Coordinates of C-alpha atoms and ligand atoms in Angstrom, one line a residue:
M1 CA -63.0 44.0 74.9
K2 CA -63.9 47.7 75.2
P3 CA -67.3 49.0 76.6
A4 CA -70.1 50.1 74.3
P5 CA -70.2 53.9 74.0
F6 CA -71.8 55.7 77.0
G7 CA -72.4 59.2 78.3
F8 CA -71.0 60.5 81.5
A9 CA -72.3 62.9 84.1
K10 CA -71.0 64.0 87.5
A11 CA -73.7 64.2 90.2
R12 CA -73.4 67.3 92.4
S13 CA -75.8 66.0 95.1
V14 CA -78.0 63.0 95.9
E15 CA -81.0 65.0 94.5
H16 CA -79.0 65.7 91.3
A17 CA -78.2 62.0 90.9
I18 CA -81.9 61.2 91.4
A19 CA -82.9 63.8 88.8
L20 CA -80.4 62.4 86.3
L21 CA -81.7 58.9 86.9
G22 CA -85.2 60.2 86.2
E23 CA -84.2 61.9 83.0
H24 CA -82.4 58.9 81.4
A25 CA -84.1 55.6 81.1
D26 CA -80.9 53.6 80.8
A27 CA -78.5 55.2 83.3
R28 CA -76.4 53.6 86.0
L29 CA -74.7 55.0 89.1
L30 CA -70.9 54.7 89.2
A31 CA -69.4 54.3 92.7
G32 CA -66.1 52.5 93.0
G33 CA -66.5 51.0 89.5
Q34 CA -64.9 47.7 90.6
S35 CA -67.8 45.6 89.5
L36 CA -69.6 48.0 87.1
I37 CA -66.6 48.8 84.9
A38 CA -65.8 45.0 84.5
T39 CA -69.4 44.3 83.4
L40 CA -69.1 47.2 80.9
N41 CA -65.8 46.0 79.5
M42 CA -67.2 42.5 79.1
R43 CA -70.3 44.0 77.5
L44 CA -72.5 42.2 80.1
S45 CA -74.1 45.6 80.5
A46 CA -74.3 48.7 78.2
P47 CA -76.0 51.6 80.0
K48 CA -76.3 54.8 77.9
L49 CA -75.2 57.0 80.8
L50 CA -72.9 56.6 83.8
I51 CA -73.7 59.0 86.7
D52 CA -70.6 59.4 88.8
I53 CA -71.5 59.8 92.5
N54 CA -67.9 59.9 93.8
A55 CA -68.0 63.6 94.7
L56 CA -71.0 63.3 97.1
D57 CA -69.3 63.9 100.5
E58 CA -72.7 63.4 102.2
L59 CA -72.4 59.7 101.4
K60 CA -69.0 59.3 103.0
R61 CA -69.8 59.6 106.7
I62 CA -69.6 56.9 109.4
A63 CA -71.6 57.9 112.5
V64 CA -73.5 56.6 115.5
A65 CA -77.2 57.7 115.5
G66 CA -79.0 56.4 118.6
D67 CA -78.8 52.6 118.7
W68 CA -77.6 52.4 115.1
L69 CA -74.2 52.8 113.3
E70 CA -74.8 54.4 110.0
I71 CA -72.2 53.9 107.2
G72 CA -72.5 56.1 104.1
A73 CA -72.8 54.3 100.8
L74 CA -69.6 55.8 99.4
V75 CA -67.4 54.7 102.3
R76 CA -64.7 52.6 100.7
H77 CA -64.0 49.1 101.9
A78 CA -60.5 50.2 102.9
E79 CA -61.8 53.1 105.0
A80 CA -64.3 50.9 106.7
E81 CA -61.5 48.4 107.5
R82 CA -59.6 51.1 109.3
S83 CA -62.5 52.8 111.0
P84 CA -62.4 52.8 114.8
E85 CA -66.2 53.3 114.9
I86 CA -66.8 50.1 112.9
A87 CA -64.3 48.1 114.9
R88 CA -66.0 49.2 118.1
H89 CA -69.7 49.2 117.1
A90 CA -69.8 46.6 114.3
P91 CA -67.1 44.1 115.0
L92 CA -68.7 41.6 112.6
L93 CA -68.0 44.0 109.7
A94 CA -64.5 44.5 110.9
L95 CA -64.0 40.7 110.8
A96 CA -65.5 40.4 107.2
L97 CA -63.9 43.4 105.4
P98 CA -60.4 42.1 105.0
H99 CA -61.8 39.1 103.1
I100 CA -63.2 41.3 100.4
A101 CA -61.0 41.1 97.3
H102 CA -57.5 42.6 97.4
P103 CA -56.3 45.9 98.8
A104 CA -56.3 47.7 95.4
I105 CA -60.0 46.8 95.0
R106 CA -60.8 47.7 98.6
N107 CA -59.2 51.1 98.0
R108 CA -61.9 51.9 95.4
G109 CA -64.9 49.6 96.1
T110 CA -67.6 51.0 98.3
I111 CA -69.9 49.6 100.9
G112 CA -73.0 50.8 98.9
G113 CA -71.7 49.4 95.6
S114 CA -71.2 46.0 97.2
I115 CA -74.7 46.0 98.7
A116 CA -76.4 47.3 95.5
Y117 CA -74.5 44.8 93.3
A118 CA -75.6 41.9 95.6
D119 CA -73.2 39.3 94.4
P120 CA -74.4 36.0 96.0
A121 CA -70.9 35.2 97.2
A122 CA -70.2 38.7 98.7
E123 CA -69.4 39.2 102.4
L124 CA -71.3 42.4 103.2
P125 CA -74.9 41.4 102.3
A126 CA -74.5 38.3 104.6
C127 CA -73.2 40.5 107.4
L128 CA -76.2 42.9 107.1
L129 CA -78.6 39.9 107.2
A130 CA -76.8 38.5 110.3
L131 CA -76.9 41.8 112.0
G132 CA -80.5 42.6 111.2
G133 CA -79.2 45.7 109.3
E134 CA -81.2 48.3 107.2
L135 CA -80.6 50.1 104.0
V136 CA -81.4 53.8 103.6
V137 CA -82.6 54.6 100.1
A138 CA -83.4 58.0 98.5
S139 CA -85.6 58.5 95.4
K140 CA -87.9 61.2 93.9
A141 CA -90.5 60.1 96.4
G142 CA -88.3 60.8 99.4
R143 CA -86.3 58.6 101.8
R144 CA -87.2 55.1 102.8
V145 CA -85.6 52.4 105.0
I146 CA -85.6 48.8 103.9
K147 CA -84.7 45.9 106.2
A148 CA -81.8 43.7 105.0
D149 CA -84.2 40.7 105.3
E150 CA -86.4 42.2 102.6
F151 CA -83.7 43.8 100.4
F152 CA -81.9 40.9 98.6
K153 CA -84.5 39.5 96.1
G154 CA -82.5 37.2 93.8
L155 CA -79.3 36.8 91.8
F156 CA -77.8 40.3 91.6
E157 CA -81.4 41.6 92.3
T158 CA -82.4 43.9 95.1
A159 CA -85.3 46.0 96.2
L160 CA -83.6 49.0 94.6
G161 CA -85.7 50.5 91.7
P162 CA -84.3 52.4 88.7
G163 CA -84.6 55.8 90.3
D164 CA -83.1 54.8 93.7
V165 CA -79.9 55.8 95.3
L166 CA -78.7 53.8 98.2
T167 CA -77.4 56.4 100.6
A168 CA -76.3 54.4 103.7
V169 CA -76.4 51.1 105.5
R170 CA -77.3 50.9 109.2
V171 CA -76.5 48.2 111.7
P172 CA -77.5 48.0 115.4
V173 CA -74.6 49.2 117.7
A174 CA -73.0 46.1 119.3
G175 CA -73.6 45.8 123.0
A176 CA -71.6 44.0 125.8
D177 CA -73.7 40.8 125.2
S178 CA -73.2 40.8 121.4
R179 CA -71.4 37.9 119.9
H180 CA -70.1 37.6 116.4
G181 CA -68.5 35.0 114.1
F182 CA -67.2 35.0 110.6
A183 CA -65.6 32.4 108.4
E184 CA -65.2 31.8 104.7
L185 CA -63.5 29.4 102.4
A186 CA -62.0 30.7 99.1
R187 CA -59.5 29.1 96.8
R188 CA -57.1 32.0 97.3
H189 CA -57.4 34.9 99.8
G190 CA -59.2 37.7 98.0
D191 CA -61.2 35.5 95.7
Y192 CA -65.0 35.5 96.1
A193 CA -65.8 32.8 98.7
L194 CA -66.8 29.3 97.7
V195 CA -68.9 29.3 100.9
G196 CA -69.0 31.8 103.8
L197 CA -70.9 32.4 107.0
A198 CA -71.5 35.6 109.0
A199 CA -73.2 35.2 112.4
A200 CA -74.5 37.2 115.2
A201 CA -76.1 36.4 118.6
R202 CA -76.6 37.6 122.1
A203 CA -75.2 36.0 125.2
G204 CA -77.8 35.0 127.7
G205 CA -76.2 33.2 130.7
K206 CA -74.6 30.0 129.4
T207 CA -76.7 30.0 126.2
L208 CA -77.1 32.2 123.1
R209 CA -80.2 33.9 122.0
D210 CA -81.2 35.9 118.9
V211 CA -78.9 33.7 116.8
R212 CA -78.7 34.8 113.2
L213 CA -76.7 32.8 110.7
A214 CA -76.3 34.1 107.2
F215 CA -74.5 31.9 104.6
F216 CA -73.2 33.2 101.3
G217 CA -72.1 31.4 98.2
V218 CA -74.8 28.7 98.6
G219 CA -77.7 30.2 96.7
A220 CA -78.9 33.2 94.6
T221 CA -78.6 35.5 97.7
A222 CA -77.1 35.3 101.1
I223 CA -79.5 33.2 103.2
R224 CA -80.5 32.6 106.8
A225 CA -80.4 29.1 108.3
P226 CA -83.3 29.0 110.7
T227 CA -83.1 25.4 111.7
A228 CA -79.4 25.7 112.5
E229 CA -80.0 29.0 114.3
A230 CA -82.5 27.3 116.7
A231 CA -80.0 24.4 117.2
V232 CA -77.2 26.8 118.1
A233 CA -79.5 28.5 120.6
L234 CA -80.5 25.2 122.1
G235 CA -77.0 23.9 122.1
T236 CA -78.0 20.8 120.0
D237 CA -76.3 19.5 116.8
A238 CA -76.3 22.6 114.5
V239 CA -74.4 20.9 111.7
A240 CA -77.0 18.1 111.5
A241 CA -79.8 20.7 111.6
L242 CA -78.2 22.7 108.8
A243 CA -79.0 20.0 106.2
R244 CA -82.6 21.2 106.4
D245 CA -81.7 24.8 105.6
L246 CA -79.3 24.7 102.7
D247 CA -79.9 23.4 99.2
P248 CA -76.9 24.7 97.2
E249 CA -76.4 24.1 93.5
G250 CA -73.1 22.7 92.2
D251 CA -71.0 24.6 89.6
V252 CA -67.5 24.5 88.1
Q253 CA -66.0 25.6 91.4
A254 CA -67.6 23.0 93.7
S255 CA -70.3 20.4 93.7
A256 CA -73.5 20.8 95.8
A257 CA -72.3 18.2 98.2
T258 CA -68.9 19.9 98.6
R259 CA -70.6 23.2 99.3
K260 CA -72.9 21.6 101.9
H261 CA -70.0 19.9 103.6
L262 CA -68.0 23.2 103.7
A263 CA -70.9 25.1 105.1
G264 CA -71.0 22.6 108.0
V265 CA -67.2 23.0 108.5
L266 CA -67.7 26.8 108.7
L267 CA -70.6 26.5 111.1
R268 CA -68.6 24.4 113.5
R269 CA -65.9 27.1 113.5
V270 CA -68.3 30.0 113.9
V271 CA -70.2 28.3 116.8
V272 CA -66.9 28.3 118.7
Q273 CA -66.4 32.0 117.9
L274 CA -70.0 32.8 119.1
A275 CA -69.2 31.3 122.4
E276 CA -66.3 33.6 123.1
P277 CA -66.9 36.9 125.0
R278 CA -66.2 40.1 123.1
A279 CA -62.5 41.2 123.3
Ligands
FAD301 C1 -61.0 40.8 91.2 C2 -62.2 41.2 92.1 C3 -62.4 40.5 93.2 C4 -63.5 40.8 94.0 N1 -63.7 40.1 95.2 C5 -64.7 40.4 96.0 C6 -65.0 39.7 97.2 O1 -64.3 38.7 97.5 N2 -66.1 40.0 97.9 C7 -66.9 41.1 97.6 O2 -67.8 41.3 98.3 N3 -66.6 41.8 96.5 C8 -65.6 41.5 95.7 N4 -65.4 42.2 94.6 C9 -66.3 43.4 94.2 C10 -65.9 44.6 95.0 O3 -66.2 44.5 96.4 C11 -66.7 45.8 94.5 O4 -66.2 46.9 95.1 C12 -68.2 45.9 94.8 O5 -68.9 44.8 94.3 C13 -68.9 47.0 94.0 O6 -68.6 48.2 94.6 P1 -68.2 49.4 93.8 O7 -68.2 50.6 94.7 O8 -67.0 49.2 93.0 O9 -69.5 49.6 92.8 P2 -69.6 49.8 91.3 O10 -68.9 48.8 90.5 O11 -69.4 51.3 91.0 O12 -71.2 49.6 91.1 C14 -71.8 48.3 91.2 C15 -73.3 48.3 91.0 O13 -73.9 49.0 92.1 C16 -74.6 50.1 91.7 N5 -74.4 51.1 92.7 C17 -73.2 51.5 93.2 N6 -73.4 52.4 94.2 C18 -74.8 52.6 94.3 C19 -75.6 53.4 95.2 N7 -75.1 54.2 96.2 N8 -76.9 53.3 95.0 C20 -77.5 52.5 94.1 N9 -76.7 51.7 93.3 C21 -75.4 51.8 93.4 C22 -74.0 50.5 90.3 O14 -74.9 51.3 89.5 C23 -73.7 49.2 89.8 O15 -74.8 48.6 89.2 C24 -64.3 41.9 93.7 C25 -64.1 42.7 92.6 C26 -63.0 42.3 91.7 C27 -62.7 43.2 90.5

């Protein structure tokens, strides 16, 4: 199938992109196009105007600012995967990035596109939840920062409004006591995960504190598992506790019971990773 006819504009700056969004009621930003173009081709969406933001160099930076690592929305997955700053300051992202799709898609797909699209089985939204990350958003009203905990609202639904441009994601710089874990199960490497888990914690003597477990592929958005988090911190049976946190639905890929079982398997693996000191 071919897309419905649409107009095309190249944004010269973030302000220009915001102005174009304001002038056209049914416009959509085009980043890597790896999700958007597929939905156009399948006529799942038919915006009247695509606003190409690929020339905006101001959205391509990776930099440490105080206690935060800021990653521009237009940083490609492949660039992030090779970034020494991300490897050093956000090791959880470095663990997760190679699981996103295939190299050809990672060469074009962007960090901002992935977060804005908010697929419930995507890796990066879960990583941001686990890390207590933030999203930097620009609009006609100015710049605002939204916590990841408040950003993912529902199935493919976020706190972004029609006039918003996501400019960057921010995660706290990892310290010597930071611990991370990541695991996912997909039918083939590069497929969206059936179930996945991104986790962060701090080492405190022989125990862990500030445990944040973010599961993906088990609901409409990536979700935290507070009962299991408390169990991991206390060193009690986290897999048993997890039953109280997750209520996945079954689909053609896996039944609800299978997803729950797989989530427990992943949790067991990630608890082992969290106990290991940083390399
Ligand atoms: C075969 C295949 C397998 C894939 N597997 C995975 C996977 O395993 N895990 C995974 O996470 N992803 C996967 N993806 C998706 C891939 O990661 C995409 O790159 C990503 O979802 C979208 O990024 P993009 O830059 O291509 O965004 P686009 O497709 O350009 O845009 C996606 C949406 O986000 C909006 N948007 C983009 N940038 C911004 C911005 N800065 N501000 C506001 N809105 C914005 C667009 O308007 C659009 O609505 C897969 C894709 C394909 C085709």
